[in-house]
Amino acid sequence: MVDRSAKGRRWAACTLVLLAPVCAELTLGAMPLHLAWLMLPLLVPMYGAGVLLVRELVRRAGGGWPSLLLLGVAYEIAEDGIGLQALSSPNLYDAALWGPRVFGLNTTYWESQIGYHLAFSVVIPVMLTELLFPAHRDRPYLRRGGLVVAGVVAVLGVAIVRVTIPPVADPGYQAPVPVLVGSVLAIAVLAVLALRVLPRRTAPPSPGWTPPHPAVGGVLTALATVAFLGLLMPVGQPPAGGHGVGRLVPMALAAVVAVGMGWLIHRWSAGLTTWHRIWLAGGALVSHTLIGAAFIASTGFDRVGLLVLAFLTVVLLAWAGVARSKPGAHGRIMSL
């Protein structure tokens, strides 16, 4: 007899592995669509296995949203500090021109990537996967052996990115030893805080606030995405506030936008339904894809492709909402 529960967990794990790189890279246009056949396989191990590892560790530790977010920051440091080396490189993506460099680190770039990857690499893929597989929302997807494999693949994924992308996009640059050591130490500290120190989930969240109409939440996440990325990323224009110290104001405003949106969702969490989840994710996903089509796509093919992806996002999310809008399907945004 087939173990449907085990089969469902495997499908959930595979879905998360695919959603992480698609949400983060493909639908933004950071990965050119005409090169997706080449680049996507390179990124799946780091993004897919990395985010799956984050989710599994948090689940096994009984952690909550704070644990997921802290481990998501650790994931981002592994990607940008060790894999791409963009955290410290003065050349890659022109990140050194985005804002002030402090102790050799590209601070504005780092802020943008922490917010971006927490939303589009970690939170949204995990939320959508748990929406699609609600029966497994409160449990790990992998057995112990699968967890070990995910960890090994995630580490190999960072190594694959390191030896394939920087030598082409940033030839000759090697992150200083203190940056690499600091990145490893930061990842270790964040992991301990996320999995050992933070309070574990003991009870459902407090009633909080009654969430608005789902469409209102979608509009707010769309506007927050546009504001956050527009304040930090030089999409099609010089950075807001110029360079250097002048960038501190837009950096502060972007932090207010991100923290404020997260706080609102937290206050609404006890009353969020399936359609609330769909609109919250959809607003962010569609808006960031349209930003990619307008400012990041380098060819007409990629621009049209991103518009098609934005349309498909709407269709697929609407299908998921209809499929899961049944008695008992409503609940918190994630039972984390």
Short mmCIF file of C-alpha atoms in Angstrom, two decimals:
data_model
loop_
_atom_site.label_atom_id
_atom_site.label_comp_id
_atom_site.label_asym_id
_atom_site.label_seq_id
_atom_site.Cartn_x
_atom_site.Cartn_y
_atom_site.Cartn_z
CA MET A 1 0.00 0.00 0.00
CA VAL A 2 1.26 3.46 -0.91
CA ASP A 3 1.89 5.76 2.05
CA ARG A 4 -0.11 8.77 0.87
CA SER A 5 1.11 10.89 3.76
CA ALA A 6 4.77 10.26 2.92
CA LYS A 7 4.04 10.80 -0.75
CA GLY A 8 2.33 14.10 0.02
CA ARG A 9 5.32 15.28 2.06
CA ARG A 10 7.67 14.43 -0.79
CA TRP A 11 5.52 16.38 -3.23
CA ALA A 12 5.46 19.32 -0.82
CA ALA A 13 9.25 19.25 -0.52
CA CYS A 14 9.67 19.14 -4.31
CA THR A 15 7.21 22.02 -4.72
CA LEU A 16 9.15 24.19 -2.27
CA VAL A 17 12.44 23.34 -3.97
CA LEU A 18 11.00 24.60 -7.27
CA LEU A 19 9.10 27.61 -5.94
CA ALA A 20 12.09 29.18 -4.17
CA PRO A 21 14.22 29.91 -7.27
CA VAL A 22 11.17 30.64 -9.42
CA CYS A 23 9.75 33.24 -7.02
CA ALA A 24 13.12 34.81 -6.24
CA GLU A 25 14.93 34.85 -9.58
CA LEU A 26 12.84 33.77 -12.55
CA THR A 27 9.81 35.99 -11.95
CA LEU A 28 11.92 39.09 -11.28
CA GLY A 29 13.99 38.83 -14.42
CA ALA A 30 17.26 38.72 -12.47
CA MET A 31 17.65 35.43 -14.30
CA PRO A 32 17.11 36.30 -18.00
CA LEU A 33 14.32 34.12 -19.33
CA HIS A 34 16.25 33.33 -22.48
CA LEU A 35 19.00 31.85 -20.28
CA ALA A 36 16.72 30.17 -17.73
CA TRP A 37 17.40 26.73 -19.20
CA LEU A 38 21.08 27.21 -18.27
CA MET A 39 20.91 29.21 -15.04
CA LEU A 40 17.92 27.67 -13.26
CA PRO A 41 19.60 24.26 -12.74
CA LEU A 42 22.60 26.09 -11.23
CA LEU A 43 20.42 27.93 -8.72
CA VAL A 44 18.00 25.18 -7.71
CA PRO A 45 20.45 23.48 -5.31
CA MET A 46 21.22 26.69 -3.39
CA TYR A 47 17.74 28.22 -3.45
CA GLY A 48 15.61 25.09 -3.39
CA ALA A 49 17.60 22.93 -1.00
CA GLY A 50 18.60 25.97 1.07
CA VAL A 51 15.05 27.16 1.69
CA LEU A 52 13.82 23.61 2.23
CA LEU A 53 16.57 23.19 4.84
CA VAL A 54 15.50 26.42 6.55
CA ARG A 55 11.88 25.30 6.72
CA GLU A 56 12.76 21.80 7.94
CA LEU A 57 15.08 23.01 10.71
CA VAL A 58 12.49 25.48 11.98
CA ARG A 59 9.76 22.83 11.95
CA ARG A 60 11.91 20.31 13.81
CA ALA A 61 12.91 22.90 16.42
CA GLY A 62 9.30 23.96 16.96
CA GLY A 63 10.22 27.52 16.02
CA GLY A 64 7.90 30.28 14.90
CA TRP A 65 7.96 33.21 12.50
CA PRO A 66 10.96 34.84 14.23
CA SER A 67 12.94 31.61 13.81
CA LEU A 68 12.03 31.37 10.14
CA LEU A 69 13.04 34.98 9.51
CA LEU A 70 16.34 34.72 11.39
CA LEU A 71 17.29 31.54 9.57
CA GLY A 72 16.25 33.26 6.34
CA VAL A 73 18.80 35.99 7.06
CA ALA A 74 21.41 33.27 7.61
CA TYR A 75 20.46 31.83 4.22
CA GLU A 76 20.88 35.27 2.59
CA ILE A 77 24.35 35.70 4.13
CA ALA A 78 25.37 32.30 2.76
CA GLU A 79 24.20 33.32 -0.70
CA ASP A 80 25.57 36.87 -0.91
CA GLY A 81 28.45 36.73 1.54
CA ILE A 82 29.94 33.38 0.51
CA GLY A 83 28.36 32.31 -2.80
CA LEU A 84 28.02 35.41 -4.94
CA GLN A 85 30.37 37.51 -2.74
CA ALA A 86 28.20 40.50 -3.67
CA LEU A 87 28.03 41.55 -0.04
CA SER A 88 31.62 42.78 -0.18
CA SER A 89 32.48 43.02 -3.89
CA PRO A 90 33.07 46.60 -5.13
CA ASN A 91 32.20 45.54 -8.68
CA LEU A 92 29.43 42.93 -8.87
CA TYR A 93 26.05 44.49 -9.76
CA ASP A 94 27.71 47.89 -9.07
CA ALA A 95 26.54 47.20 -5.51
CA ALA A 96 29.20 49.51 -4.06
CA LEU A 97 27.46 52.43 -5.80
CA TRP A 98 24.07 51.71 -4.26
CA GLY A 99 25.01 53.33 -0.95
CA PRO A 100 27.65 53.62 1.77
CA ARG A 101 30.22 50.87 2.26
CA VAL A 102 30.87 50.09 5.91
CA PHE A 103 33.82 47.86 6.87
CA GLY A 104 34.02 46.86 3.22
CA LEU A 105 30.37 45.77 3.05
CA ASN A 106 27.76 47.10 0.62
CA THR A 107 25.15 48.17 3.17
CA THR A 108 22.35 49.33 0.85
CA TYR A 109 22.69 46.25 -1.32
CA TRP A 110 22.64 44.05 1.79
CA GLU A 111 19.48 45.67 3.14
CA SER A 112 17.74 45.21 -0.20
CA GLN A 113 18.72 41.56 -0.39
CA ILE A 114 17.74 40.74 3.19
CA GLY A 115 14.25 42.12 2.60
CA TYR A 116 13.97 40.67 -0.88
CA HIS A 117 15.12 37.15 -0.05
CA LEU A 118 13.14 36.94 3.17
CA ALA A 119 10.00 37.71 1.18
CA PHE A 120 10.57 36.04 -2.18
CA SER A 121 13.03 33.22 -1.42
CA VAL A 122 11.71 32.12 1.97
CA VAL A 123 8.36 33.40 3.24
CA ILE A 124 6.28 33.39 0.04
CA PRO A 125 7.50 29.99 -1.25
CA VAL A 126 6.98 28.41 2.19
CA MET A 127 3.55 30.00 2.55
CA LEU A 128 2.40 28.90 -0.91
CA THR A 129 3.70 25.37 -0.40
CA GLU A 130 1.85 25.07 2.90
CA LEU A 131 -1.25 26.43 1.19
CA LEU A 132 -1.02 23.76 -1.50
CA PHE A 133 -0.31 20.98 1.03
CA PRO A 134 -2.29 21.97 4.13
CA ALA A 135 -2.28 18.47 5.60
CA HIS A 136 1.48 18.72 6.13
CA ARG A 137 1.60 22.32 7.30
CA ASP A 138 2.56 21.49 10.87
CA ARG A 139 5.15 18.81 10.22
CA PRO A 140 8.52 18.35 8.53
CA TYR A 141 8.49 17.17 4.94
CA LEU A 142 11.68 15.12 5.23
CA ARG A 143 12.93 12.26 7.33
CA ARG A 144 16.32 12.58 9.02
CA GLY A 145 18.17 11.21 5.98
CA GLY A 146 16.38 13.64 3.69
CA LEU A 147 17.31 16.51 6.00
CA VAL A 148 20.99 15.54 5.76
CA VAL A 149 20.76 15.35 1.97
CA ALA A 150 19.09 18.77 1.83
CA GLY A 151 21.89 20.24 3.94
CA VAL A 152 24.61 18.74 1.79
CA VAL A 153 22.93 19.86 -1.44
CA ALA A 154 22.45 23.39 -0.05
CA VAL A 155 26.16 23.66 0.80
CA LEU A 156 27.08 22.28 -2.61
CA GLY A 157 24.66 24.78 -4.16
CA VAL A 158 26.49 27.70 -2.56
CA ALA A 159 29.77 26.22 -3.83
CA ILE A 160 28.35 25.80 -7.34
CA VAL A 161 27.25 29.43 -7.41
CA ARG A 162 30.68 30.50 -6.13
CA VAL A 163 32.63 28.73 -8.89
CA THR A 164 30.26 29.51 -11.75
CA ILE A 165 28.84 33.04 -11.39
CA PRO A 166 31.52 35.30 -9.78
CA PRO A 167 34.34 34.15 -12.10
CA VAL A 168 32.23 35.30 -15.05
CA ALA A 169 30.38 38.30 -13.61
CA ASP A 170 33.13 39.51 -11.25
CA PRO A 171 36.42 38.01 -12.47
CA GLY A 172 39.40 38.22 -10.19
CA TYR A 173 37.55 39.17 -7.02
CA GLN A 174 37.95 37.09 -3.88
CA ALA A 175 36.11 38.06 -0.72
CA PRO A 176 38.55 38.91 2.09
CA VAL A 177 39.10 36.20 4.69
CA PRO A 178 37.55 38.34 7.48
CA VAL A 179 34.34 38.67 5.42
CA LEU A 180 34.15 34.92 4.85
CA VAL A 181 34.89 34.10 8.48
CA GLY A 182 32.43 36.76 9.65
CA SER A 183 29.76 35.32 7.34
CA VAL A 184 30.23 31.83 8.75
CA LEU A 185 30.12 33.11 12.32
CA ALA A 186 27.02 35.20 11.61
CA ILE A 187 25.27 32.16 10.11
CA ALA A 188 26.17 30.08 13.17
CA VAL A 189 24.95 32.74 15.63
CA LEU A 190 21.69 33.25 13.73
CA ALA A 191 21.11 29.49 13.62
CA VAL A 192 21.57 29.16 17.38
CA LEU A 193 19.25 32.09 18.03
CA ALA A 194 16.63 30.79 15.60
CA LEU A 195 16.63 27.17 16.71
CA ARG A 196 17.67 27.22 20.35
CA VAL A 197 17.14 30.62 21.95
CA LEU A 198 13.89 32.00 20.59
CA PRO A 199 10.71 30.90 22.37
CA ARG A 200 9.10 27.89 20.80
CA ARG A 201 5.53 27.82 19.63
CA THR A 202 3.31 27.10 22.64
CA ALA A 203 -0.09 28.54 21.73
CA PRO A 204 -1.98 30.07 18.81
CA PRO A 205 -1.37 33.79 18.27
CA SER A 206 -3.49 36.34 20.11
CA PRO A 207 -6.64 37.54 18.31
CA GLY A 208 -4.89 40.68 17.03
CA TRP A 209 -6.73 42.76 14.44
CA THR A 210 -9.44 41.77 12.01
CA PRO A 211 -7.77 41.66 8.58
CA PRO A 212 -9.15 43.88 5.82
CA HIS A 213 -10.67 42.59 2.58
CA PRO A 214 -8.17 40.27 0.84
CA ALA A 215 -7.81 42.71 -2.06
CA VAL A 216 -6.73 45.45 0.34
CA GLY A 217 -3.94 43.22 1.65
CA GLY A 218 -2.84 42.48 -1.91
CA VAL A 219 -2.70 46.16 -2.82
CA LEU A 220 -0.69 46.89 0.33
CA THR A 221 1.91 44.18 -0.37
CA ALA A 222 2.15 45.38 -3.97
CA LEU A 223 2.75 48.97 -2.87
CA ALA A 224 5.19 47.87 -0.16
CA THR A 225 7.17 45.85 -2.72
CA VAL A 226 7.37 48.79 -5.13
CA ALA A 227 8.37 51.19 -2.34
CA PHE A 228 10.99 48.89 -0.82
CA LEU A 229 12.67 48.00 -4.09
CA GLY A 230 12.35 51.54 -5.46
CA LEU A 231 14.01 53.05 -2.41
CA LEU A 232 16.95 50.65 -2.38
CA MET A 233 17.59 49.28 -5.87
CA PRO A 234 18.77 51.58 -8.69
CA VAL A 235 16.23 50.15 -11.16
CA GLY A 236 16.69 52.14 -14.35
CA GLN A 237 17.94 55.28 -12.58
CA PRO A 238 20.52 56.54 -10.06
CA PRO A 239 19.83 55.45 -6.47
CA ALA A 240 17.33 57.56 -4.52
CA GLY A 241 19.24 60.02 -2.35
CA GLY A 242 22.40 59.79 -4.43
CA HIS A 243 25.40 57.96 -3.03
CA GLY A 244 27.12 57.78 0.33
CA VAL A 245 25.50 59.25 3.44
CA GLY A 246 22.59 60.61 1.38
CA ARG A 247 21.38 57.04 1.01
CA LEU A 248 20.69 56.68 4.74
CA VAL A 249 17.26 58.34 4.46
CA PRO A 250 15.86 56.00 1.76
CA MET A 251 17.46 53.06 3.60
CA ALA A 252 15.61 54.06 6.77
CA LEU A 253 12.34 54.54 4.87
CA ALA A 254 12.70 51.13 3.21
CA ALA A 255 13.22 49.53 6.63
CA VAL A 256 10.07 51.25 7.91
CA VAL A 257 8.11 49.92 4.91
CA ALA A 258 9.34 46.35 5.37
CA VAL A 259 8.94 46.23 9.14
CA GLY A 260 5.57 47.99 8.97
CA MET A 261 4.18 45.55 6.41
CA GLY A 262 5.46 42.58 8.42
CA TRP A 263 3.93 43.99 11.60
CA LEU A 264 0.54 44.45 9.92
CA ILE A 265 0.54 40.86 8.66
CA HIS A 266 1.50 39.67 12.13
CA ARG A 267 -1.40 41.59 13.68
CA TRP A 268 -3.79 40.11 11.10
CA SER A 269 -2.40 36.57 11.23
CA ALA A 270 -5.07 34.97 13.44
CA GLY A 271 -7.83 35.93 11.00
CA LEU A 272 -6.17 35.39 7.64
CA THR A 273 -8.07 33.09 5.28
CA THR A 274 -6.95 31.28 2.16
CA TRP A 275 -7.91 34.25 0.01
CA HIS A 276 -6.02 36.63 2.28
CA ARG A 277 -2.92 34.50 1.78
CA ILE A 278 -3.43 34.39 -1.98
CA TRP A 279 -3.80 38.17 -2.24
CA LEU A 280 -0.86 38.91 0.06
CA ALA A 281 1.46 36.68 -1.95
CA GLY A 282 -0.03 37.71 -5.29
CA GLY A 283 0.33 41.43 -4.68
CA ALA A 284 4.02 41.08 -3.92
CA LEU A 285 4.74 38.57 -6.70
CA VAL A 286 2.91 40.39 -9.48
CA SER A 287 4.30 43.80 -8.56
CA HIS A 288 7.90 42.58 -8.45
CA THR A 289 7.46 40.80 -11.81
CA LEU A 290 6.12 44.01 -13.37
CA ILE A 291 9.12 45.87 -11.93
CA GLY A 292 11.35 43.30 -13.60
CA ALA A 293 9.54 43.73 -16.91
CA ALA A 294 9.82 47.53 -16.74
CA PHE A 295 13.38 47.97 -15.45
CA ILE A 296 15.39 44.75 -15.33
CA ALA A 297 14.57 42.79 -18.49
CA SER A 298 17.28 43.39 -21.08
CA THR A 299 15.51 42.07 -24.18
CA GLY A 300 12.06 42.31 -25.67
CA PHE A 301 11.68 38.55 -25.31
CA ASP A 302 12.41 38.72 -21.58
CA ARG A 303 10.07 41.69 -21.12
CA VAL A 304 7.17 39.92 -22.82
CA GLY A 305 8.02 36.73 -20.97
CA LEU A 306 7.80 38.48 -17.60
CA LEU A 307 4.42 39.94 -18.51
CA VAL A 308 3.26 36.44 -19.37
CA LEU A 309 4.64 35.19 -16.04
CA ALA A 310 2.74 37.92 -14.19
CA PHE A 311 -0.47 36.80 -15.90
CA LEU A 312 0.25 33.14 -15.13
CA THR A 313 0.93 34.05 -11.50
CA VAL A 314 -2.54 35.56 -11.24
CA VAL A 315 -4.14 32.53 -12.89
CA LEU A 316 -2.28 29.96 -10.79
CA LEU A 317 -2.89 31.78 -7.52
CA ALA A 318 -6.57 32.13 -8.36
CA TRP A 319 -6.71 28.39 -9.07
CA ALA A 320 -4.99 27.64 -5.76
CA GLY A 321 -7.43 29.89 -3.94
CA VAL A 322 -10.46 28.21 -5.48
CA ALA A 323 -9.03 24.74 -4.82
CA ARG A 324 -8.37 25.48 -1.15
CA SER A 325 -11.38 27.66 -0.31
CA LYS A 326 -13.34 24.86 1.30
CA PRO A 327 -14.72 24.37 4.80
CA GLY A 328 -11.79 23.94 7.14
CA ALA A 329 -9.29 25.34 4.63
CA HIS A 330 -9.18 28.75 6.27
CA GLY A 331 -6.72 29.58 8.98
CA ARG A 332 -3.61 31.41 9.86
CA ILE A 333 -1.16 32.46 7.20
CA MET A 334 1.24 29.79 8.46
CA SER A 335 1.11 27.70 11.56
CA LEU A 336 4.63 28.69 12.46
#
